[in-house]
Tab-separated table of C-alpha atoms and ligand atoms in Angstrom:
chain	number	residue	atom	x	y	z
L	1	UNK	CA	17.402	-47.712	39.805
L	2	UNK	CA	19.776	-44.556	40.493
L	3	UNK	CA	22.506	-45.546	42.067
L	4	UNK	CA	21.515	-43.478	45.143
L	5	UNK	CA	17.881	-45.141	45.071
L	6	UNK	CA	19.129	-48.228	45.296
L	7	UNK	CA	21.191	-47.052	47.819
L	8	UNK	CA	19.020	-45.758	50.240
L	9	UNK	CA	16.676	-48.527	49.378
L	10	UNK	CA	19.153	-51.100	50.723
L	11	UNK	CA	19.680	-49.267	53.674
L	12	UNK	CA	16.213	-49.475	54.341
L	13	UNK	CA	16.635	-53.830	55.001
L	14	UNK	CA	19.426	-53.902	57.742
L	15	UNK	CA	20.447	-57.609	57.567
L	16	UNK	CA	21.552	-56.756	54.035
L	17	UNK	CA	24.386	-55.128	56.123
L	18	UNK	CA	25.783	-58.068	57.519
L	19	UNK	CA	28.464	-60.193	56.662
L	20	UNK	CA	29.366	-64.293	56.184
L	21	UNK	CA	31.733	-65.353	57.236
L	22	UNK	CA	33.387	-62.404	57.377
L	23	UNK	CA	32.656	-61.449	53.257
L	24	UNK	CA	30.140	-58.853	52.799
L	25	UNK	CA	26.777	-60.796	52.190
L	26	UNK	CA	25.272	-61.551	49.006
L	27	UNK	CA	21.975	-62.100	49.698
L	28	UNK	CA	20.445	-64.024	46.404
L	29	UNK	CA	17.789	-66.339	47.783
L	30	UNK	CA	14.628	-64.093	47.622
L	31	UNK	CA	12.556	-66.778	46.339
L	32	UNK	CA	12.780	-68.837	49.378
L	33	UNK	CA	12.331	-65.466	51.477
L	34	UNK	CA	12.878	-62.052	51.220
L	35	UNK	CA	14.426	-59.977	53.646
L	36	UNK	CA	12.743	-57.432	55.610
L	37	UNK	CA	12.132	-53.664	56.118
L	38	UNK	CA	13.074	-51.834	59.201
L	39	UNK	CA	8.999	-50.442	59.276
L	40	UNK	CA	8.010	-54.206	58.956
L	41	UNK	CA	10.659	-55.063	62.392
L	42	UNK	CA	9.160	-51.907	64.278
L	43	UNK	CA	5.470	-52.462	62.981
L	44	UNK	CA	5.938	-56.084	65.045
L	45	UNK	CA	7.798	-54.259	67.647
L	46	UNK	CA	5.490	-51.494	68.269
L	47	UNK	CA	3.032	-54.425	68.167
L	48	UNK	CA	4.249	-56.023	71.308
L	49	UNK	CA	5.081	-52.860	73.080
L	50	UNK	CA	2.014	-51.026	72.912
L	51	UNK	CA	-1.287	-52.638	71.941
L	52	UNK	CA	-0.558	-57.219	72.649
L	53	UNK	CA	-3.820	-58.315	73.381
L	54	UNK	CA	-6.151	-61.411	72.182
L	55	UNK	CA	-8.530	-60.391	69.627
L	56	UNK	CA	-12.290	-59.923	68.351
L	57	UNK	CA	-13.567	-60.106	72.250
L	58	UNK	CA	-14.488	-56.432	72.967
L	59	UNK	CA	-13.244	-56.989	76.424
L	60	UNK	CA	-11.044	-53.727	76.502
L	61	UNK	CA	-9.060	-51.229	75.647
L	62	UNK	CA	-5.855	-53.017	74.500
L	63	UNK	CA	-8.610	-56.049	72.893
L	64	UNK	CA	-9.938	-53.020	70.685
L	65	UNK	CA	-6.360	-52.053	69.844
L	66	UNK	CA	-5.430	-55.299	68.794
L	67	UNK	CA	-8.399	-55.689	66.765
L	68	UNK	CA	-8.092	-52.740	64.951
L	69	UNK	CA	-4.628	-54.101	64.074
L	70	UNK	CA	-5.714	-57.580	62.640
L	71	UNK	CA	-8.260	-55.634	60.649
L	72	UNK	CA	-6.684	-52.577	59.778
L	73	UNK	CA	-3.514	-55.255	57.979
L	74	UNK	CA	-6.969	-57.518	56.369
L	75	UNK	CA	-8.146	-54.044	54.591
L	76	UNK	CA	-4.290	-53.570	53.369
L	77	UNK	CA	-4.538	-56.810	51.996
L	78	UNK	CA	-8.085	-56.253	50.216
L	79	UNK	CA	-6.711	-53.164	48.963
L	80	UNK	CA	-3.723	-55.032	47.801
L	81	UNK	CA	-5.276	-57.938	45.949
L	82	UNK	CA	-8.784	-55.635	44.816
L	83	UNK	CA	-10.938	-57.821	47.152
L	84	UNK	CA	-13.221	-57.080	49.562
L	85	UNK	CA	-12.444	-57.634	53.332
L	86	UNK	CA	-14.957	-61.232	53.908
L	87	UNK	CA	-12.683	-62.362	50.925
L	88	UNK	CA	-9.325	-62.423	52.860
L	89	UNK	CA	-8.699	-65.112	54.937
L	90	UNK	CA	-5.591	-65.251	57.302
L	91	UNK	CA	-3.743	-68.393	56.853
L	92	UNK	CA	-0.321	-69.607	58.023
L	93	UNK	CA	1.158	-69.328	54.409
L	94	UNK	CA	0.788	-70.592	50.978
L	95	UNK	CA	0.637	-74.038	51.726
L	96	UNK	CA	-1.848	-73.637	54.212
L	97	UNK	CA	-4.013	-71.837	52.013
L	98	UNK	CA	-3.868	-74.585	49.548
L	99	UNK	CA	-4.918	-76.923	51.875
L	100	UNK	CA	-7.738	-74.944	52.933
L	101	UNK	CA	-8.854	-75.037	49.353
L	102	UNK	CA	-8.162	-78.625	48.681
L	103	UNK	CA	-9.778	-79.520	51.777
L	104	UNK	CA	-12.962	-77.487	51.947
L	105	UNK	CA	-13.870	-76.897	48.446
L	106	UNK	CA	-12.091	-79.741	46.596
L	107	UNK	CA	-13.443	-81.706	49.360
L	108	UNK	CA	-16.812	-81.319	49.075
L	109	UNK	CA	-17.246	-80.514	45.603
L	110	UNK	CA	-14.933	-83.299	43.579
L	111	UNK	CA	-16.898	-86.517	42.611
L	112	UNK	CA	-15.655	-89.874	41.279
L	113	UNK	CA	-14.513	-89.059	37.153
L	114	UNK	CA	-13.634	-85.347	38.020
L	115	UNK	CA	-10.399	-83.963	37.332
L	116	UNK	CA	-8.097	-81.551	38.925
L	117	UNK	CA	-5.504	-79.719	36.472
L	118	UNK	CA	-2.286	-78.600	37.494
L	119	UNK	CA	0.875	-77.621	35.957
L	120	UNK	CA	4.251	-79.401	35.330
L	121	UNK	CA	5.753	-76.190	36.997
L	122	UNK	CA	4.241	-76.576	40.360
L	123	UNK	CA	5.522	-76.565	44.006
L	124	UNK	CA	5.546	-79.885	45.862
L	125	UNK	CA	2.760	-77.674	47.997
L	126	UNK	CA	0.481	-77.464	44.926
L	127	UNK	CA	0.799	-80.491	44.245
L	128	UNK	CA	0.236	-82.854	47.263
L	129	UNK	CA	-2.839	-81.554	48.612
L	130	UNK	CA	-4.462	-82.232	45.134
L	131	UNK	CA	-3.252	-85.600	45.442
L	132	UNK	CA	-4.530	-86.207	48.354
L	133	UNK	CA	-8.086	-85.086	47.938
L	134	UNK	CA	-8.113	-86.681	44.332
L	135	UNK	CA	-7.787	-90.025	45.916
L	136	UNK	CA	-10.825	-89.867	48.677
L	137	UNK	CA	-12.502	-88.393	46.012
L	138	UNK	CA	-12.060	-90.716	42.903
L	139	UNK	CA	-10.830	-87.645	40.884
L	140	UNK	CA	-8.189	-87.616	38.367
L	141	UNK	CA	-4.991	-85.526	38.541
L	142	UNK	CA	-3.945	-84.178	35.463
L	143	UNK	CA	-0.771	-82.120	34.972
L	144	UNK	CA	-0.401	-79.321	31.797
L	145	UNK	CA	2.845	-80.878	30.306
L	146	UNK	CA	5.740	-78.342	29.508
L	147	UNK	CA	6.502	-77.238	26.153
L	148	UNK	CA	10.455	-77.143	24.584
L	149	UNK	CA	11.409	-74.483	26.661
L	150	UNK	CA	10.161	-75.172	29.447
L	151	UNK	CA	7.329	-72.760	29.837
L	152	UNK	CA	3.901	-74.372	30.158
L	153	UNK	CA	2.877	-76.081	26.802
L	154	UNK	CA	-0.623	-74.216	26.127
L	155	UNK	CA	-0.894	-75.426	22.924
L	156	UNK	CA	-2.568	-78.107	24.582
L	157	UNK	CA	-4.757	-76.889	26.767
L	158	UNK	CA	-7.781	-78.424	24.840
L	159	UNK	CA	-6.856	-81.700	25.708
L	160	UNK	CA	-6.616	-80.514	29.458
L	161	UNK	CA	-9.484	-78.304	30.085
L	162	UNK	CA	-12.487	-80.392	29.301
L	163	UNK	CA	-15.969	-80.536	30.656
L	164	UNK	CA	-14.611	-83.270	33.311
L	165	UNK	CA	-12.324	-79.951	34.775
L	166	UNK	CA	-13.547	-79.017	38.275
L	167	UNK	CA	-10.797	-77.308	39.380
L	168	UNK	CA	-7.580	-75.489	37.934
L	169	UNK	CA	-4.613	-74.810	40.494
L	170	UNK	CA	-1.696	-73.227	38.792
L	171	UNK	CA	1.248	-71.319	39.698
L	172	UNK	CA	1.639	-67.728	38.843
L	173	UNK	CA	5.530	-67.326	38.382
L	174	UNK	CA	7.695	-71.170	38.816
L	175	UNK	CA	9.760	-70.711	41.898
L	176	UNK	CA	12.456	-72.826	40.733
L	177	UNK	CA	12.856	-71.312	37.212
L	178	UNK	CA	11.666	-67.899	37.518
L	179	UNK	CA	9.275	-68.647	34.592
L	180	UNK	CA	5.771	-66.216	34.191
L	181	UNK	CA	2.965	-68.910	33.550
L	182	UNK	CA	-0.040	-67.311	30.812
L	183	UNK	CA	-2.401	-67.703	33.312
L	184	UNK	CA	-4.954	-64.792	31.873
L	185	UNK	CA	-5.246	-67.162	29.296
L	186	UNK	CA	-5.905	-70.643	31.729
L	187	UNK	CA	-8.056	-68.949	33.077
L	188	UNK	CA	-10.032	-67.810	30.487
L	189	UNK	CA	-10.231	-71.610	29.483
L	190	UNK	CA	-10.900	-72.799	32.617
L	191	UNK	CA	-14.240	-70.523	33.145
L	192	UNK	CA	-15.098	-71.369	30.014
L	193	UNK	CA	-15.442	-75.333	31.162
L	194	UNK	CA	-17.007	-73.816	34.741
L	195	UNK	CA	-14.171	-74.695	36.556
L	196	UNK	CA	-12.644	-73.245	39.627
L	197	UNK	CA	-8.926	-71.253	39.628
L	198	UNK	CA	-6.765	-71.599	41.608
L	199	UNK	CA	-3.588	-69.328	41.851
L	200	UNK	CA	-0.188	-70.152	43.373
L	201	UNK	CA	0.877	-66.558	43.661
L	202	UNK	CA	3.699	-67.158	46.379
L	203	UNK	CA	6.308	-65.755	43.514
L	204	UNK	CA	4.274	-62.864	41.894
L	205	UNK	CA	3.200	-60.870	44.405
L	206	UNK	CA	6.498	-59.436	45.167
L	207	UNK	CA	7.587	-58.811	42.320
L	208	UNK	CA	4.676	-57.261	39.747
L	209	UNK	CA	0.734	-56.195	41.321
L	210	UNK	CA	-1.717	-58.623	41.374
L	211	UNK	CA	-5.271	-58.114	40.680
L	212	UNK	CA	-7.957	-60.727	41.503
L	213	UNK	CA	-10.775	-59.093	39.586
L	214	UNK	CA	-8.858	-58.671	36.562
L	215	UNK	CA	-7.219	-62.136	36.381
L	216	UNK	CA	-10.944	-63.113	37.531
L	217	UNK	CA	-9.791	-66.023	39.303
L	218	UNK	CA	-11.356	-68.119	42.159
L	219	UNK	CA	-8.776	-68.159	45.123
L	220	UNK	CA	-5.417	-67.120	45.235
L	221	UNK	CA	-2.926	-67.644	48.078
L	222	UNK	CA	0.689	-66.320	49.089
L	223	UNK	CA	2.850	-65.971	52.106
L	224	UNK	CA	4.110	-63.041	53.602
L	225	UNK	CA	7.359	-63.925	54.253
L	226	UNK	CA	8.447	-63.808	50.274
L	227	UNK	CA	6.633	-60.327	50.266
L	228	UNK	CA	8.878	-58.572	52.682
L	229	UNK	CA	6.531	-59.543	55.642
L	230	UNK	CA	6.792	-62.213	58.349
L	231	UNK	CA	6.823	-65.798	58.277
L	232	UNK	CA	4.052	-67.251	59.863
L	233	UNK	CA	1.528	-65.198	58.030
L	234	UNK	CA	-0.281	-66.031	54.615
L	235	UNK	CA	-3.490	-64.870	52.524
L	236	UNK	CA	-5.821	-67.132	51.111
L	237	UNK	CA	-8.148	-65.308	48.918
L	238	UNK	CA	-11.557	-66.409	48.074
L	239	UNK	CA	-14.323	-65.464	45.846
L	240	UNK	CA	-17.327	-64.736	48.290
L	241	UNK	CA	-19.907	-66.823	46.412
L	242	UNK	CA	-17.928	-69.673	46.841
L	243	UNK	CA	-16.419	-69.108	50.497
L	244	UNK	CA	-19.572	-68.858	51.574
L	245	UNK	CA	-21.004	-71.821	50.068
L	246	UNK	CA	-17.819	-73.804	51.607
L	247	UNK	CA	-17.857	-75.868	54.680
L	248	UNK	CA	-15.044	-74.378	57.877
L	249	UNK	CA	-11.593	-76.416	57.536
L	250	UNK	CA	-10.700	-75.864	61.551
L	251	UNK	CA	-12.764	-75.399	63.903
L	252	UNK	CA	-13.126	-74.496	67.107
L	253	UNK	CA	-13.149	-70.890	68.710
L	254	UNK	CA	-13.418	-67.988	66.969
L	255	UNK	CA	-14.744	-69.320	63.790
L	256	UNK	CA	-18.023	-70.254	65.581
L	257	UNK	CA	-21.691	-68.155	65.950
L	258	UNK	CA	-23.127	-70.499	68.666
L	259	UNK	CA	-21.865	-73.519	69.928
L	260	UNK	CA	-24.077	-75.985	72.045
L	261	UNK	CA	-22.515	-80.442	72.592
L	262	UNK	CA	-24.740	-81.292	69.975
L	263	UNK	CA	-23.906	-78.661	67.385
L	264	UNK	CA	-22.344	-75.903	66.506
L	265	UNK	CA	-22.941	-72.933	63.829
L	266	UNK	CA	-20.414	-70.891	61.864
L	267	UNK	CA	-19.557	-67.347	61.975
L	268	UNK	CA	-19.436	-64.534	59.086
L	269	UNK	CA	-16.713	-64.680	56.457
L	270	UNK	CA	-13.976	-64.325	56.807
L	271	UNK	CA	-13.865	-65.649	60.403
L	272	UNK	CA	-15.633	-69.046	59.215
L	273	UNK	CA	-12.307	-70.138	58.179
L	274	UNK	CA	-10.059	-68.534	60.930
L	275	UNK	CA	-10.468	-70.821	63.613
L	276	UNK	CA	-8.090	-69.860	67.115
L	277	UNK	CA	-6.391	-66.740	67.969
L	278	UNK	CA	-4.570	-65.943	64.635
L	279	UNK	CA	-1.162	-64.341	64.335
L	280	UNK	CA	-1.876	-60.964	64.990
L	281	UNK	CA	1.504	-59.852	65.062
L	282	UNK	CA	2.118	-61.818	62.225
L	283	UNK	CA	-0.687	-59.994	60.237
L	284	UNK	CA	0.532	-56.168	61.375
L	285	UNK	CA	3.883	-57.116	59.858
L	286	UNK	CA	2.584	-58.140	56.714
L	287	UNK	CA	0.098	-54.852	56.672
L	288	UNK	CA	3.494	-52.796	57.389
L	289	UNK	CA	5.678	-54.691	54.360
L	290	UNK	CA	2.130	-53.873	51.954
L	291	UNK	CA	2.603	-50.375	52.994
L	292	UNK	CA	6.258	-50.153	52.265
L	293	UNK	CA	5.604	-51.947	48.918
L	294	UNK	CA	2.652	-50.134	47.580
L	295	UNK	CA	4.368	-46.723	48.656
L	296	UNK	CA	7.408	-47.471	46.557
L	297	UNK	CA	7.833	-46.795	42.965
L	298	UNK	CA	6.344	-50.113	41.696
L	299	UNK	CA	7.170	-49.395	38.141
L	300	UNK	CA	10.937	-48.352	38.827
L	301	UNK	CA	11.267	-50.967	40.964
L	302	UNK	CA	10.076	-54.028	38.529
L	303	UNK	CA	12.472	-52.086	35.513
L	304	UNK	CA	15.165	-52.352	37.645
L	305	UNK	CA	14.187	-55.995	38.560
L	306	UNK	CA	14.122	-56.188	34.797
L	307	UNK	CA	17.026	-54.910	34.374
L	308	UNK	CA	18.816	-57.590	36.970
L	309	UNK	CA	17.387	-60.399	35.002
L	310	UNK	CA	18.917	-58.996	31.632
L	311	UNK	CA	22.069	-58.504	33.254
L	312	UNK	CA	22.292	-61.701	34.424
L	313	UNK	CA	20.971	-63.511	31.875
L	314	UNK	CA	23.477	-61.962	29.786
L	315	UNK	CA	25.953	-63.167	32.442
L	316	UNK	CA	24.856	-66.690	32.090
L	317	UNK	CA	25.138	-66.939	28.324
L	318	UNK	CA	28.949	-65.990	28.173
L	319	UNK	CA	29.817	-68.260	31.292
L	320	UNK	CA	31.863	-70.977	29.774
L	321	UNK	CA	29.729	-74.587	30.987
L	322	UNK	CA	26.752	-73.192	32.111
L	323	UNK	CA	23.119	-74.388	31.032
L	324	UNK	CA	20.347	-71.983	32.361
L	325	UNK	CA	17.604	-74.033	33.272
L	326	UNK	CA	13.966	-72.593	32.034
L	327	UNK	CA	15.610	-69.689	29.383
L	328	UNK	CA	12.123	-68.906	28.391
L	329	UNK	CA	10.962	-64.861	27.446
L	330	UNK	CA	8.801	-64.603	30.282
L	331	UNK	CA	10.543	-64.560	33.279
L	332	UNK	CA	11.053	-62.688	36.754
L	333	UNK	CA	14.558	-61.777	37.897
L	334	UNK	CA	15.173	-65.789	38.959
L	335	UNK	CA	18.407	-67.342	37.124
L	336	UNK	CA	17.995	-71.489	37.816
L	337	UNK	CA	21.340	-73.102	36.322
L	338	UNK	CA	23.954	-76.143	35.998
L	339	UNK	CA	27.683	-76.131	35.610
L	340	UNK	CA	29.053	-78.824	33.586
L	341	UNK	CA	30.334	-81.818	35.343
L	342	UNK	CA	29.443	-80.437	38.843
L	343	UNK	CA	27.004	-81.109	40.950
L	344	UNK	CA	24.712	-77.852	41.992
L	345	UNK	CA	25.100	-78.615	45.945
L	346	UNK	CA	28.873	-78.869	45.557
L	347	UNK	CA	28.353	-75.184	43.735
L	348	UNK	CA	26.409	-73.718	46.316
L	349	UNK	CA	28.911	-74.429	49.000
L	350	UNK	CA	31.699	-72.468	47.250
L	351	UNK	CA	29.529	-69.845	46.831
L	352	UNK	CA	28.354	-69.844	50.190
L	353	UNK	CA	31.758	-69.500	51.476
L	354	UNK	CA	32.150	-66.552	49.459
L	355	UNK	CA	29.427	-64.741	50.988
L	356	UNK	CA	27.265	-65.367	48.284
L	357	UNK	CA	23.809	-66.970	49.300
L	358	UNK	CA	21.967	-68.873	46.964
L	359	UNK	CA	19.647	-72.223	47.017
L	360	UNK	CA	20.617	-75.137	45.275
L	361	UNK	CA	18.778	-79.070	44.998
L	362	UNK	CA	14.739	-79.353	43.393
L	363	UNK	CA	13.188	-76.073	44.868
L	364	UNK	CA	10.453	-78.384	46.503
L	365	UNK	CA	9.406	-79.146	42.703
L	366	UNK	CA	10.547	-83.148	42.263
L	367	UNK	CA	8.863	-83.737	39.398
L	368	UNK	CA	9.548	-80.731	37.673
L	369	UNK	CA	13.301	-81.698	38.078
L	370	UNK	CA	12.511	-85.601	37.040
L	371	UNK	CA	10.884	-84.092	33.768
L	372	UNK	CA	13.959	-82.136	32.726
L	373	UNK	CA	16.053	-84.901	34.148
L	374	UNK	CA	18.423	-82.754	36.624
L	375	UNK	CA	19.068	-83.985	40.090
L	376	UNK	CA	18.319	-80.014	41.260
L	377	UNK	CA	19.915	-76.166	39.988
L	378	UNK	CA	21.242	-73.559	41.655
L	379	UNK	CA	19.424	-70.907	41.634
L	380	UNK	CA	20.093	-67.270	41.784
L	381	UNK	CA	16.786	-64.907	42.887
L	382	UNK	CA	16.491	-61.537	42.926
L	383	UNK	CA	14.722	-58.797	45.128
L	384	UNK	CA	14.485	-54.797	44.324
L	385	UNK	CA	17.422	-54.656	46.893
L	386	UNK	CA	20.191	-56.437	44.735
L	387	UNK	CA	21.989	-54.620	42.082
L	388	UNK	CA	24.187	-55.408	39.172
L	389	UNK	CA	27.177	-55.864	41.887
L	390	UNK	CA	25.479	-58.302	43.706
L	391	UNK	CA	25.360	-60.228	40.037
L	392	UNK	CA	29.036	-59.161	39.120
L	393	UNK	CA	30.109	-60.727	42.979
L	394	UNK	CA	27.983	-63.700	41.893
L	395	UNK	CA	30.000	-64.369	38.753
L	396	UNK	CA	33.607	-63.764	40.746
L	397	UNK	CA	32.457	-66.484	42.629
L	398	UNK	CA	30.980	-68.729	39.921
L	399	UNK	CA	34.389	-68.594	38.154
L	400	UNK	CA	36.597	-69.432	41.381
L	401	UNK	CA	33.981	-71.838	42.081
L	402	UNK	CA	34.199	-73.302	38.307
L	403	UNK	CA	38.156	-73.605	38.570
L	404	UNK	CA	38.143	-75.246	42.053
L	405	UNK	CA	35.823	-77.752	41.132
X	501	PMP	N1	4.336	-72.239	46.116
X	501	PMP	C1	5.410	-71.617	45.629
X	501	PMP	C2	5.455	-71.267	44.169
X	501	PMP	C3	6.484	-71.319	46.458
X	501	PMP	O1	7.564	-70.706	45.965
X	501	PMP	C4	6.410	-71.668	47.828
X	501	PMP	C5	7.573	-71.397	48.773
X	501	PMP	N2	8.816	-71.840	48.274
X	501	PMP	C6	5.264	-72.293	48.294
X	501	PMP	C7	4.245	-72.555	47.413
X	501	PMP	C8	5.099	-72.655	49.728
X	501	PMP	O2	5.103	-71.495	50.508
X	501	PMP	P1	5.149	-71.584	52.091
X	501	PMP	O3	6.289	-72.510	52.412
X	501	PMP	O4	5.416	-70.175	52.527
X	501	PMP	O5	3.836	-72.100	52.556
């Protein structure tokens, strides 16, 4: 980006105007979060000022506002992912969205002898939930193994997508490596076999648009908190054929058609799966941080996200001691590294006290870290908002870190 661009793009997130302890802040932990826009702040503010009131009730004026709100952010998100409005279900984040999944279709639909397939690269959150249903249901867990470099090994997917394949759940883009996972091509496989996608898209959707109906997957979830957007607030996305056909995972009110103390009946997607008052606020913050993203450049912005990864890539190579972790072709602007004969928490704290914010230990991914036999990295991850300074500052600190240790 222009230097100006970037410029008045940064001045558009204030908290990137603060410092630590008393260093300007280097804010390089976008993977766990991102920080947010002054139109997503007021969009929550305006929120609670003007139209707070439960929703779907018709009881009056401000209900109708509020309304309007939930479902004004649920057609942003439609728009957003190329789905239709039933298809989005509000959820509390990724994770709950995966257990939604795991829950209601996994657990209805898995039989003794099925198997599950997920990746070496996954979150502890696509992971467990898999686990878990596996077991009640007799299924088998089976994990695509990781080729030399450690991007997914899909040389092998034969051997792993078989007939016994009910259900695929893979991550989009590795949050503790950064790495892009060939999904067009799982899931190709996987609907070849008839079985259901899943897609971890907690790290893609900020940084590169997502399309369900051209990846043609099954569900896909993500948070809104790594998208600019609240936390609290998450989209599950479901195919309507199979939403439908899915039994509620809460329930209660809300969710509900007609209730009597013997039984109950469900409501219309999406509301089948939303039960309670959902986080309305949460939702018109994450409708405001789609609007600032999809009215931005999106093709500037990922070239100069580009551009960060090359430049610190380039960084890493000529760093005396340091292994990047994951230096595959296909990555996002996410640098996950050691320095030799430190440990990566010791790292992170001499960076910290620089100013210079980063995550360090096993990114929530244990076994990912047991399989390249690491105790954790540190890891560096980037937003539109950072710039080559951010990544020169980064290095300053590296090397002072480097000699103290
Ligand atoms: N999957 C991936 C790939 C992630 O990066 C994260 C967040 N680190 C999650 C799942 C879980 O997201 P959340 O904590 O927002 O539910």
């Amino acid at each position: 980006l222009p230097v100006t661009h970037l410029e008045a793009l940064r001045a558009q997130f204030p908290i990137l105007g603060s410092s630590a302890y008393g260093k300007p802040l280097v804010y390089l932990d976008n993977a766990a979060t991102t920080q947010k826009p002054h139109s997503v702040i007021q969009a929550i503010e305006h929120y609670y000022l003007h139209t707070n009131s439960n929703v779907h009730r018709g009881a009056h004026y401000l209900g109708d506002l509020a309304t309007a709100a939930l479902e004004g952010a649920r057609e942003k998100v439609a728009a957003f992912l190329n789905a239709s409005r039933e298809e989005i279900i509000w959820t509390r984040g990724t994770t709950e969205g995966i257990n939604l999944v795991a829950h209601s279709f996994g657990g209805s639909y898995l039989k003794a002898g099925d198997e599950v397939l997920i990746s070496s690269l996954e979150h502890h959150a696509n992971i467990v939930p898999w686990q878990q249903v596996c077991r009640r249901a007799g299924a088998t867990l089976r994990v695509l193994p990781l080729a030399d470099d450690a991007s997914l090994d899909t040389s092998r997917l034969d051997e792993f997508i078989t007939e016994r394949t009910r259900i695929v759940a893979v991550v989009h883009v590795s949050n503790a490596l950064g790495v892009i996972n060939p999904i067009d091509e799982i899931i190709r496989r996987a609907r070849a076999v008839g079985a259901a996608v899943l897609i971890d898209a907690a790290q893609s959707v900020a940084h590169f648009p997502v399309d369900v109906q051209q990846l043609d997957c099954d569900f896909l979830v993500f948070s809104g908190h790594k998208l600019f957007g609240p936390t609290g607030i998450g989209v599950l996305y479901g195919r309507q054929t199979l939403l439908d056909a899915m039994p509620p995972y809460q329930t209660g009110g809300e969710m509900i058609e007609t209730v009597s103390f013997e039984t109950s009946t469900w409501n219309q997607l999406p509301y089948k799966f939303e039960a309670g008052t959902p986080h309305i606020a949460g939702a018109v913050g994450l409708g405001a941080a789609l609007d600032w993203l999809t009215t931005q450049d999106r093709n500037a912005l990922l070239a100069h996200e580009n551009d960060l990864r090359d430049y610190v890539t380039e960084r890493a190579r000529a760093f005396p001691g340091l292994r990047i972790i994951g230096d595959t072709p296909s990555k996002v602007a996410t640098l996950s590294f050691l320095l030799d004969g430190t440990h990566p928490n010791d790292v992170g704290t001499l960076l910290d006290q620089q100013g210079v914010a980063v995550r360090t230990g096993h990114h929530c991914t244990m076994p990912l870290m047991n399989l390249l036999g690491v105790p954790g990295t540190i890891r560096a991850s980037f937003a539109p908002y950072n710039s080559r300074d951010d990544i020169d500052r980064l290095f300053a600190a590296l090397e002072k870190a480097a000699r103290f240790l």
